mmCIF file of C-alpha atoms in Angstrom:
data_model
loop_
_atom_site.group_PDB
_atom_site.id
_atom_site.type_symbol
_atom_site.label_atom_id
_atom_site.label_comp_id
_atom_site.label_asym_id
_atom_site.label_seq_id
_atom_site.Cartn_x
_atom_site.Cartn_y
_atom_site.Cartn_z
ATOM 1 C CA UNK A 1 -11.329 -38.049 25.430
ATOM 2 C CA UNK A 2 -11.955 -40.165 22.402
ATOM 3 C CA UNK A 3 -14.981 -38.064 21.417
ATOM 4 C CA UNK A 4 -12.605 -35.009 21.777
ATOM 5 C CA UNK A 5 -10.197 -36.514 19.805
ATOM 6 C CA UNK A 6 -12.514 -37.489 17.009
ATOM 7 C CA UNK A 7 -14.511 -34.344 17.024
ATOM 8 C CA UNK A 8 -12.295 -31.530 17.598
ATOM 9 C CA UNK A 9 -8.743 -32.092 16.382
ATOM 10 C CA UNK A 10 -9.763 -32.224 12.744
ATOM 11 C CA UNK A 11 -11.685 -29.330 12.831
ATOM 12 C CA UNK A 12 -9.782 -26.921 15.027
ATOM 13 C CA UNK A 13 -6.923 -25.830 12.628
ATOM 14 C CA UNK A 14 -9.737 -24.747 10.205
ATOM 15 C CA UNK A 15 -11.863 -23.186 12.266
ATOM 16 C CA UNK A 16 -8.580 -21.173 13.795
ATOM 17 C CA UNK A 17 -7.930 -20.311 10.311
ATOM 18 C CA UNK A 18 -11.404 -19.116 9.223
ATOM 19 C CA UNK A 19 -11.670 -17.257 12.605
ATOM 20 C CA UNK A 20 -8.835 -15.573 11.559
ATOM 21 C CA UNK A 21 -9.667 -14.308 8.560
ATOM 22 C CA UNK A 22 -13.031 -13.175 9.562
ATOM 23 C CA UNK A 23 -11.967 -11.679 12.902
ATOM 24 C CA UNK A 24 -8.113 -10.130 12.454
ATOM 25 C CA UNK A 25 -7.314 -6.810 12.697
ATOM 26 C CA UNK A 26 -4.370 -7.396 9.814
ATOM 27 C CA UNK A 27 -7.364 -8.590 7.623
ATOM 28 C CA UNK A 28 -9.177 -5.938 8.079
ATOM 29 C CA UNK A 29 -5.688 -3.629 7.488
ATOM 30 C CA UNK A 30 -5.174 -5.744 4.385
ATOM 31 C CA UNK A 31 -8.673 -5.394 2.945
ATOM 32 C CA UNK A 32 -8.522 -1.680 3.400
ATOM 33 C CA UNK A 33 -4.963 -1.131 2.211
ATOM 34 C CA UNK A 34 -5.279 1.468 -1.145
ATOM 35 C CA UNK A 35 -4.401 -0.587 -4.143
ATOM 36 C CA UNK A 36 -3.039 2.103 -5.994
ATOM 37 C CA UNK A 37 -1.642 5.506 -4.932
ATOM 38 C CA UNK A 38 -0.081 7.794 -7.449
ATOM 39 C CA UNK A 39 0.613 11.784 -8.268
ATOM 40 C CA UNK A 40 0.134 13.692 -11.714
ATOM 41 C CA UNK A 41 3.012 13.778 -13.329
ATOM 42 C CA UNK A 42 6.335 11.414 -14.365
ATOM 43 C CA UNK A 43 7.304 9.305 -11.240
ATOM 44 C CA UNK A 44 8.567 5.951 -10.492
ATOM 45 C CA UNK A 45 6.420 3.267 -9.538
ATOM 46 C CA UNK A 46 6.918 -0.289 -7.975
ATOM 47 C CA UNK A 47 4.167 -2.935 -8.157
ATOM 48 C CA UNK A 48 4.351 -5.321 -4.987
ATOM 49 C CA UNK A 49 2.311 -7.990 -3.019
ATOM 50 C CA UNK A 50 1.340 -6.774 0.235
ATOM 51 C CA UNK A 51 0.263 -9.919 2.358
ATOM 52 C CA UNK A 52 -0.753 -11.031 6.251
ATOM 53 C CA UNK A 53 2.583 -13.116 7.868
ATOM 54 C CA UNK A 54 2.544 -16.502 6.795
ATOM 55 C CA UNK A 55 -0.895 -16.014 4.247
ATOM 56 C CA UNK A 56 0.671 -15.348 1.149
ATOM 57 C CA UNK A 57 -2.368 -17.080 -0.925
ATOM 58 C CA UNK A 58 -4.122 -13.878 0.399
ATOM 59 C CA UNK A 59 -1.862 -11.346 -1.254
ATOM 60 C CA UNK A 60 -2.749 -8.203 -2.726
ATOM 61 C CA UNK A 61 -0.728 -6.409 -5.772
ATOM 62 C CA UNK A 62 -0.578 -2.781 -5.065
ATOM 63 C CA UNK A 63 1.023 -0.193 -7.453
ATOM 64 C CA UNK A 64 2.777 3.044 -5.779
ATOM 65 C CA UNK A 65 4.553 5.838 -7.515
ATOM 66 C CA UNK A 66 6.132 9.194 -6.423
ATOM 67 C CA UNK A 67 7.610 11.646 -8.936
ATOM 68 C CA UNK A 68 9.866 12.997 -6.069
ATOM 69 C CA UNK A 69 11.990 9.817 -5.174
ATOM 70 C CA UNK A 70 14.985 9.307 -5.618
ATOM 71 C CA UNK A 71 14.637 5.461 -6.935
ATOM 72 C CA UNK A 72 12.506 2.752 -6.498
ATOM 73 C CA UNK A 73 13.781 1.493 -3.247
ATOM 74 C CA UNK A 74 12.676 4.549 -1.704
ATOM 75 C CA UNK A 75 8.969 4.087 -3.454
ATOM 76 C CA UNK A 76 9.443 0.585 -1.873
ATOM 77 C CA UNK A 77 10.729 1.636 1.590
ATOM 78 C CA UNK A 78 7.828 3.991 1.586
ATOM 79 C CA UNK A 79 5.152 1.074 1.084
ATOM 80 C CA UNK A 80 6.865 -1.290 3.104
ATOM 81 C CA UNK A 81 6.058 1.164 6.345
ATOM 82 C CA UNK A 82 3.114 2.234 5.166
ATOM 83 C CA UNK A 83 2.461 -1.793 4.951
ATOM 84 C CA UNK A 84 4.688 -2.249 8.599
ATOM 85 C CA UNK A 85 2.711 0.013 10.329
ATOM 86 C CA UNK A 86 -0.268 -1.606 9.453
ATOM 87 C CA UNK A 87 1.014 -5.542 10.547
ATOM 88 C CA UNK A 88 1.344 -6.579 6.825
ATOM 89 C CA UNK A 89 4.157 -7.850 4.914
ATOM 90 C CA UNK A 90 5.588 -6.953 1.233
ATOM 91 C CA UNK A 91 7.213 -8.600 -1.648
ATOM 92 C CA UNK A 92 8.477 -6.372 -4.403
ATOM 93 C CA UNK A 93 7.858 -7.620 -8.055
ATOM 94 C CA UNK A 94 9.233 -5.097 -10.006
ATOM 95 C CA UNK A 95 9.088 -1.414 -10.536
ATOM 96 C CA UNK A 96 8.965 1.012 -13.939
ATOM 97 C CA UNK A 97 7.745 4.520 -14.773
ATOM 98 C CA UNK A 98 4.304 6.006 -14.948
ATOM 99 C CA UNK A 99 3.204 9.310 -16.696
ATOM 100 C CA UNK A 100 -0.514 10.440 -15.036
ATOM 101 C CA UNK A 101 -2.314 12.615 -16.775
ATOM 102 C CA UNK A 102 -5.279 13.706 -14.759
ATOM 103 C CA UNK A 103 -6.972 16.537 -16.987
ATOM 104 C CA UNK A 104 -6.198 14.496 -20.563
ATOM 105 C CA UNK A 105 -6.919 10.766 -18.311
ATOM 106 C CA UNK A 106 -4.218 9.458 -19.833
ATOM 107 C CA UNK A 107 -1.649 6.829 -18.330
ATOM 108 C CA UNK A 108 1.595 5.415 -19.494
ATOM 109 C CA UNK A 109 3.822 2.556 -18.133
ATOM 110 C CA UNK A 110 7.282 2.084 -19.442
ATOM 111 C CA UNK A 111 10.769 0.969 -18.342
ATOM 112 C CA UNK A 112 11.711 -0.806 -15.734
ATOM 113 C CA UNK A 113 13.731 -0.535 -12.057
ATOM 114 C CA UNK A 114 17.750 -0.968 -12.090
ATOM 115 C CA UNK A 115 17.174 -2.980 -8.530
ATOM 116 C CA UNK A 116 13.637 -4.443 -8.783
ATOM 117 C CA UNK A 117 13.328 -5.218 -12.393
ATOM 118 C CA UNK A 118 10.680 -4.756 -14.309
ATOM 119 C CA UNK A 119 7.520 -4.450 -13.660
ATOM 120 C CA UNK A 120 4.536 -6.756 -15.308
ATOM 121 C CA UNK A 121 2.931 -3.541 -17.095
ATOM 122 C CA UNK A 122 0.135 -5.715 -18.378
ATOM 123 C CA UNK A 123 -0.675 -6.909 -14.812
ATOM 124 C CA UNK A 124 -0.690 -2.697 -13.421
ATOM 125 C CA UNK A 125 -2.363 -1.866 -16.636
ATOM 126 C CA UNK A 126 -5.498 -4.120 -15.142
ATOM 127 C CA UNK A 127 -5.003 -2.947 -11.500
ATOM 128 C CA UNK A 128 -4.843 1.107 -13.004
ATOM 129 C CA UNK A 129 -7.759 -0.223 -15.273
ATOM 130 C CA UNK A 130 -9.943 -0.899 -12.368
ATOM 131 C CA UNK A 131 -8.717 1.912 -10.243
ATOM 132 C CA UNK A 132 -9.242 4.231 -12.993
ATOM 133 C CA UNK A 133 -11.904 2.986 -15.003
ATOM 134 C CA UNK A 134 -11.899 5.946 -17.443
ATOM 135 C CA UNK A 135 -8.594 6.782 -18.194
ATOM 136 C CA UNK A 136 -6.646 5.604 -21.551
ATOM 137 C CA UNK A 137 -3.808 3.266 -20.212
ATOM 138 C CA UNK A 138 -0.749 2.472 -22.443
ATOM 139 C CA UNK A 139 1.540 -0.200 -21.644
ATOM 140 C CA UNK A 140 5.544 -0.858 -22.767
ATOM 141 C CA UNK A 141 4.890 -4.197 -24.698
ATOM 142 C CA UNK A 142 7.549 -6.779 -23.927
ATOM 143 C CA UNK A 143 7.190 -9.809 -21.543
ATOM 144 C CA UNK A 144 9.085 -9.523 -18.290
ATOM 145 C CA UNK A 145 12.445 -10.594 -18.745
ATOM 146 C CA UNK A 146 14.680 -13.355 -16.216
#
């Protein structure tokens, strides 16, 4: 029992933990979740950490946008199934508009969400940057406000 004790209790919690994250099935959904989804056209999009329960130092930002919604919450509501259905959990951090221009690959980020506040355009304009790697991306300058 003393061997036990001095072998195995300090290193069970980390080997749980990096058997999780090597093993899980809401890894694997997190690691595979689309970082960006968006339509041609003037929508609204939120920006948002989508996360495993209880692992938010694993979080991923993901930007969505839809040019039919009605506001942001419904962008939102739409990721947080999409993120549900999958096991994972969501934090909104803001929301804005987006213009995509596909043919001309040209992006634009301005304004900000009456409920979520404003997006960090800088922070999408690197996540669109690396999603999109050849399109021109324009940001609204301006820091985020309180």
């Amino acid at each position: 029992m003393d061997i036990t004790r001095k072998l195995i209790f300090p290193t069970w919690r980390p080997l749980m933990r990096a058997t999780r994250l090597y093993c899980d099935s809401a890894v694997h959904s997190l690691v595979n979740f689309p970082v960006v989804t968006m339509e041609k056209g003037k929508s609204k999009y939120v920006m948002s950490h989508v996360y495993i329960h209880g692992m938010m130092g694993s979080a991923k930002q993901v930007i969505r946008s839809s040019p039919r919604a009605k506001s942001h919450l419904h962008v939102y509501d739409k990721l947080q199934k999409e993120a549900n259905g999958l096991g994972l959990c969501t934090q909104g951090l803001g929301g804005g508009y987006l213009v995509y221009d596909p043919q001309n690959k040209y992006i634009k980020l301005y304004g900000r969400s009456g409920v979520l506040g404003k997006a960090d355009h800088e922070k999408a304009k690197e996540i669109l940057r690396k999603t999109y790697p050849g399109c021109k991306i324009d940001a609204e300058p301006g820091d985020i406000e309180p």
